[in-house]
Tab-separated table of C-alpha atoms in Angstrom:
chain	number	residue	atom	x	y	z
A	1	MET	CA	129.345	150.903	117.218
A	2	ALA	CA	125.560	151.231	117.337
A	3	ASP	CA	125.663	152.621	113.794
A	4	ASP	CA	127.725	149.617	112.691
A	5	ALA	CA	125.154	147.292	114.254
A	6	ASN	CA	122.397	149.123	112.392
A	7	HIS	CA	124.265	148.571	109.143
A	8	HIS	CA	123.835	144.834	109.724
A	9	ILE	CA	120.098	145.387	110.183
A	10	PHE	CA	119.539	147.776	107.276
A	11	PHE	CA	121.935	146.373	104.663
A	12	PHE	CA	119.429	144.278	102.718
A	13	GLY	CA	116.798	147.008	102.925
A	14	ASP	CA	119.277	149.627	101.738
A	15	VAL	CA	120.090	147.550	98.669
A	16	GLN	CA	116.558	146.420	97.855
A	17	CYS	CA	114.805	149.724	98.549
A	18	ARG	CA	117.390	152.073	97.054
A	19	GLY	CA	118.652	149.885	94.228
A	20	VAL	CA	122.349	150.448	94.995
A	21	TYR	CA	125.012	149.049	97.284
A	22	PRO	CA	125.615	151.572	100.105
A	23	ASN	CA	129.098	152.985	100.574
A	24	TYR	CA	129.491	151.348	103.993
A	25	ALA	CA	128.928	147.959	102.358
A	26	LYS	CA	131.466	148.635	99.600
A	27	LYS	CA	134.099	149.497	102.208
A	28	MET	CA	133.212	146.390	104.196
A	29	PHE	CA	133.692	144.228	101.064
A	30	GLU	CA	137.064	145.937	100.584
A	31	ARG	CA	138.207	145.363	104.182
A	32	LYS	CA	137.292	141.695	104.012
A	33	GLY	CA	139.054	141.238	100.703
A	34	TRP	CA	135.906	140.153	98.881
A	35	ASP	CA	136.272	140.524	95.130
A	36	LEU	CA	132.626	140.258	94.096
A	37	ASP	CA	131.835	139.682	90.447
A	38	ILE	CA	129.294	142.488	90.098
A	39	THR	CA	128.864	143.666	86.518
A	40	GLU	CA	127.503	146.933	85.180
A	41	ASP	CA	124.471	144.994	83.966
A	42	ASP	CA	123.951	143.713	87.517
A	43	LEU	CA	124.057	147.254	88.884
A	44	ALA	CA	121.660	148.484	86.204
A	45	ALA	CA	119.193	145.685	86.962
A	46	LEU	CA	119.442	146.438	90.682
A	47	LYS	CA	118.799	150.130	90.068
A	48	ALA	CA	115.815	149.369	87.834
A	49	GLY	CA	114.114	146.991	90.243
A	50	PRO	CA	113.768	148.310	93.801
A	51	VAL	CA	110.997	146.779	95.896
A	52	ASP	CA	107.498	148.248	96.059
A	53	TYR	CA	107.143	147.870	99.828
A	54	ILE	CA	109.066	146.723	102.898
A	55	GLY	CA	107.909	143.463	104.478
A	56	PHE	CA	109.499	142.636	107.827
A	57	SER	CA	109.082	140.592	111.003
A	58	TYR	CA	109.244	142.105	114.470
A	59	TYR	CA	109.446	140.122	117.704
A	60	MET	CA	111.943	141.931	119.926
A	61	SER	CA	114.659	144.539	120.142
A	62	SER	CA	118.245	144.504	121.377
A	63	VAL	CA	120.888	146.997	122.462
A	64	VAL	CA	124.605	147.343	121.721
A	65	ASP	CA	127.253	146.748	124.389
A	66	SER	CA	130.803	147.505	123.204
A	67	SER	CA	132.305	145.457	126.057
A	68	VAL	CA	130.469	142.251	125.135
A	69	GLU	CA	130.968	139.868	122.246
A	70	VAL	CA	128.464	137.061	121.737
A	71	ASP	CA	128.480	134.077	119.416
A	72	ILE	CA	126.048	135.314	116.766
A	73	SER	CA	125.485	131.740	115.587
A	74	LYS	CA	123.727	131.183	118.927
A	75	SER	CA	122.232	134.648	119.320
A	76	THR	CA	118.581	135.515	118.747
A	77	SER	CA	119.654	138.749	117.077
A	78	ALA	CA	122.210	136.971	114.857
A	79	ASN	CA	123.517	140.076	113.138
A	80	ASP	CA	126.176	141.738	115.310
A	81	PRO	CA	128.460	140.323	118.018
A	82	HIS	CA	127.768	143.277	120.325
A	83	ASN	CA	123.961	142.970	120.281
A	84	VAL	CA	122.627	141.953	123.683
A	85	PRO	CA	119.196	141.938	125.364
A	86	ASN	CA	118.036	145.176	126.956
A	87	PRO	CA	118.279	144.528	130.736
A	88	TYR	CA	115.460	147.002	131.443
A	89	LEU	CA	112.828	145.035	129.508
A	90	SER	CA	110.909	141.904	130.411
A	91	ALA	CA	111.370	138.836	128.250
A	92	THR	CA	109.496	135.796	126.950
A	93	ASP	CA	110.018	132.220	128.107
A	94	TRP	CA	112.784	132.031	125.485
A	95	GLY	CA	114.537	135.230	126.545
A	96	TRP	CA	113.224	137.438	123.712
A	97	THR	CA	112.768	140.972	125.019
A	98	ILE	CA	109.269	142.453	124.869
A	99	ASP	CA	109.461	145.947	123.393
A	100	PRO	CA	106.320	147.284	121.691
A	101	VAL	CA	107.772	150.805	121.571
A	102	GLY	CA	110.645	149.337	119.583
A	103	LEU	CA	108.179	148.426	116.832
A	104	ARG	CA	107.088	152.046	116.515
A	105	ILE	CA	110.728	153.126	116.418
A	106	MET	CA	111.502	150.648	113.640
A	107	LEU	CA	108.467	151.735	111.613
A	108	LYS	CA	109.618	155.349	111.913
A	109	ARG	CA	113.178	154.494	110.955
A	110	PHE	CA	112.097	152.605	107.856
A	111	ASP	CA	109.789	155.481	106.938
A	112	GLU	CA	112.526	158.085	107.289
A	113	ARG	CA	115.261	155.968	105.690
A	114	TYR	CA	113.254	154.960	102.632
A	115	ASN	CA	111.228	158.110	101.946
A	116	GLY	CA	107.827	156.907	103.096
A	117	MET	CA	107.890	153.561	101.283
A	118	PRO	CA	104.872	151.373	102.241
A	119	GLN	CA	105.496	148.869	105.026
A	120	PHE	CA	103.939	145.515	105.911
A	121	ILE	CA	104.539	143.734	109.234
A	122	VAL	CA	104.455	140.105	108.144
A	123	GLU	CA	105.182	138.511	111.550
A	124	ASN	CA	104.741	139.610	115.157
A	125	GLY	CA	104.013	137.325	118.095
A	126	ILE	CA	105.084	135.687	121.339
A	127	GLY	CA	106.104	132.080	121.965
A	128	MET	CA	104.851	130.627	125.247
A	129	TYR	CA	104.688	127.380	127.204
A	130	GLU	CA	100.987	126.496	127.362
A	131	GLU	CA	98.665	123.697	128.442
A	132	LEU	CA	94.927	123.212	128.048
A	133	ASP	CA	92.897	123.962	131.173
A	134	GLU	CA	89.832	122.105	132.463
A	135	ASN	CA	87.664	124.056	130.002
A	136	ASN	CA	89.710	122.925	126.989
A	137	THR	CA	91.111	126.375	126.365
A	138	VAL	CA	94.161	128.482	127.240
A	139	GLU	CA	93.787	131.734	129.171
A	140	ASP	CA	96.627	133.395	127.248
A	141	ASP	CA	96.336	136.932	128.607
A	142	THR	CA	100.085	137.375	128.173
A	143	ARG	CA	99.677	136.927	124.402
A	144	ILE	CA	96.755	139.354	124.339
A	145	ASP	CA	98.824	141.931	126.239
A	146	TYR	CA	101.804	141.406	123.937
A	147	LEU	CA	99.896	141.736	120.678
A	148	GLY	CA	97.639	144.507	121.974
A	149	SER	CA	100.552	146.659	123.097
A	150	HIS	CA	102.289	146.228	119.729
A	151	ILE	CA	99.123	147.069	117.797
A	152	LYS	CA	98.695	150.249	119.865
A	153	GLU	CA	102.234	151.354	119.025
A	154	MET	CA	101.647	150.470	115.384
A	155	LYS	CA	98.569	152.710	115.430
A	156	LYS	CA	100.609	155.591	116.887
A	157	ALA	CA	103.170	155.182	114.111
A	158	VAL	CA	100.409	155.571	111.523
A	159	GLU	CA	98.298	158.298	113.141
A	160	GLU	CA	100.988	160.380	114.863
A	161	ASP	CA	104.113	159.718	112.789
A	162	GLY	CA	102.576	159.375	109.330
A	163	VAL	CA	104.021	155.943	108.589
A	164	ASN	CA	102.557	154.317	105.475
A	165	LEU	CA	101.696	150.942	107.016
A	166	ILE	CA	99.620	148.819	104.640
A	167	GLY	CA	99.263	145.568	106.576
A	168	TYR	CA	99.855	143.524	109.716
A	169	THR	CA	99.747	139.756	110.235
A	170	PRO	CA	100.585	138.196	113.609
A	171	TRP	CA	102.460	134.915	113.982
A	172	GLY	CA	100.556	132.835	114.014
A	173	CYS	CA	96.987	131.677	113.768
A	174	ILE	CA	97.686	128.129	115.002
A	175	ASP	CA	100.388	126.327	116.992
A	176	VAL	CA	103.096	124.838	114.754
A	177	VAL	CA	106.599	123.471	115.194
A	178	SER	CA	108.885	126.411	115.974
A	179	PHE	CA	111.254	127.197	113.132
A	180	THR	CA	113.928	128.525	115.499
A	181	THR	CA	113.950	125.708	118.076
A	182	GLY	CA	112.205	122.737	116.459
A	183	GLU	CA	109.796	122.540	119.404
A	184	TYR	CA	106.035	122.211	119.563
A	185	ALA	CA	106.288	123.493	123.142
A	186	LYS	CA	106.996	126.987	121.831
A	187	ARG	CA	103.428	128.007	121.038
A	188	TYR	CA	102.453	131.148	119.133
A	189	GLY	CA	98.930	130.478	117.903
A	190	PHE	CA	95.417	131.594	118.684
A	191	ILE	CA	94.505	127.903	118.392
A	192	TYR	CA	96.017	125.217	120.614
A	193	VAL	CA	97.039	121.977	118.893
A	194	ASP	CA	97.145	118.901	121.133
A	195	ILE	CA	100.583	117.644	120.112
A	196	LYS	CA	103.722	117.464	122.265
A	197	ASP	CA	107.370	117.650	121.267
A	198	GLY	CA	107.628	113.862	121.102
A	199	GLY	CA	104.615	113.588	118.805
A	200	GLU	CA	102.173	112.512	121.530
A	201	GLY	CA	98.654	113.913	121.499
A	202	SER	CA	95.346	113.734	119.682
A	203	GLY	CA	96.083	116.489	117.175
A	204	LYS	CA	92.766	118.138	118.089
A	205	ARG	CA	92.514	121.911	117.985
A	206	PHE	CA	91.106	124.235	120.641
A	207	LYS	CA	90.501	127.987	120.589
A	208	LYS	CA	92.505	129.981	123.098
A	209	LYS	CA	91.189	133.132	124.799
A	210	SER	CA	93.185	135.206	122.288
A	211	PHE	CA	91.173	133.730	119.389
A	212	GLU	CA	87.996	135.645	120.207
A	213	TRP	CA	90.023	138.689	121.252
A	214	TYR	CA	91.806	138.954	117.919
A	215	LYS	CA	88.550	138.271	116.106
A	216	ARG	CA	87.178	141.453	117.731
A	217	VAL	CA	90.333	143.373	116.856
A	218	ILE	CA	89.826	142.490	113.190
A	219	ALA	CA	86.071	143.153	113.233
A	220	THR	CA	86.589	146.635	114.720
A	221	ASN	CA	89.605	147.443	112.537
A	222	GLY	CA	91.717	147.858	115.658
A	223	GLU	CA	89.347	150.106	117.568
A	224	GLU	CA	88.916	147.399	120.243
A	225	VAL	CA	92.356	146.187	121.293
């Protein structure tokens, strides 16, 4: 069942990186009675145009429980009805498990599955409830710990596992309306924006503690995390 759940995760990568539909997908189409109009020209174009690198977002991990079925339309994992949060991990204010080691595992799996293809982490971050303090900043040590622990695991994947990681961009540089919940209260940025969910606020921007921290991370190329 865990392998089946992984098929949900890797399907698009398998097609786009390898240039073919995997056998497990073909059998799934067959079981569901899907008669897809895929021509020989389509298959040739797919084979001729695999991607040059893997770009992916990483926020959390999940585990598989064969005795549980969740409504994937309401699930944060949204790919398999047996995916549930790992009960041994801490979680964010929105119930997203915090698993920096899981990032290293995923980097290794992509590397092994796709023969060392370059990888780029395009999103990684933590949403938090935050308010400005009396100094017009946010002491967001939890964000610093979250990002720092993930960067350390990313570094291990490169230096110890040989993963070809070509880039990393955290989400995000500034507080914005959350795509997943439609809230301004779910804040990810290094910069606090004075706007509430109802639209109240000045719109002014204030650097959080993590702003200067991440500035040092960049300046030292990750040597100071």
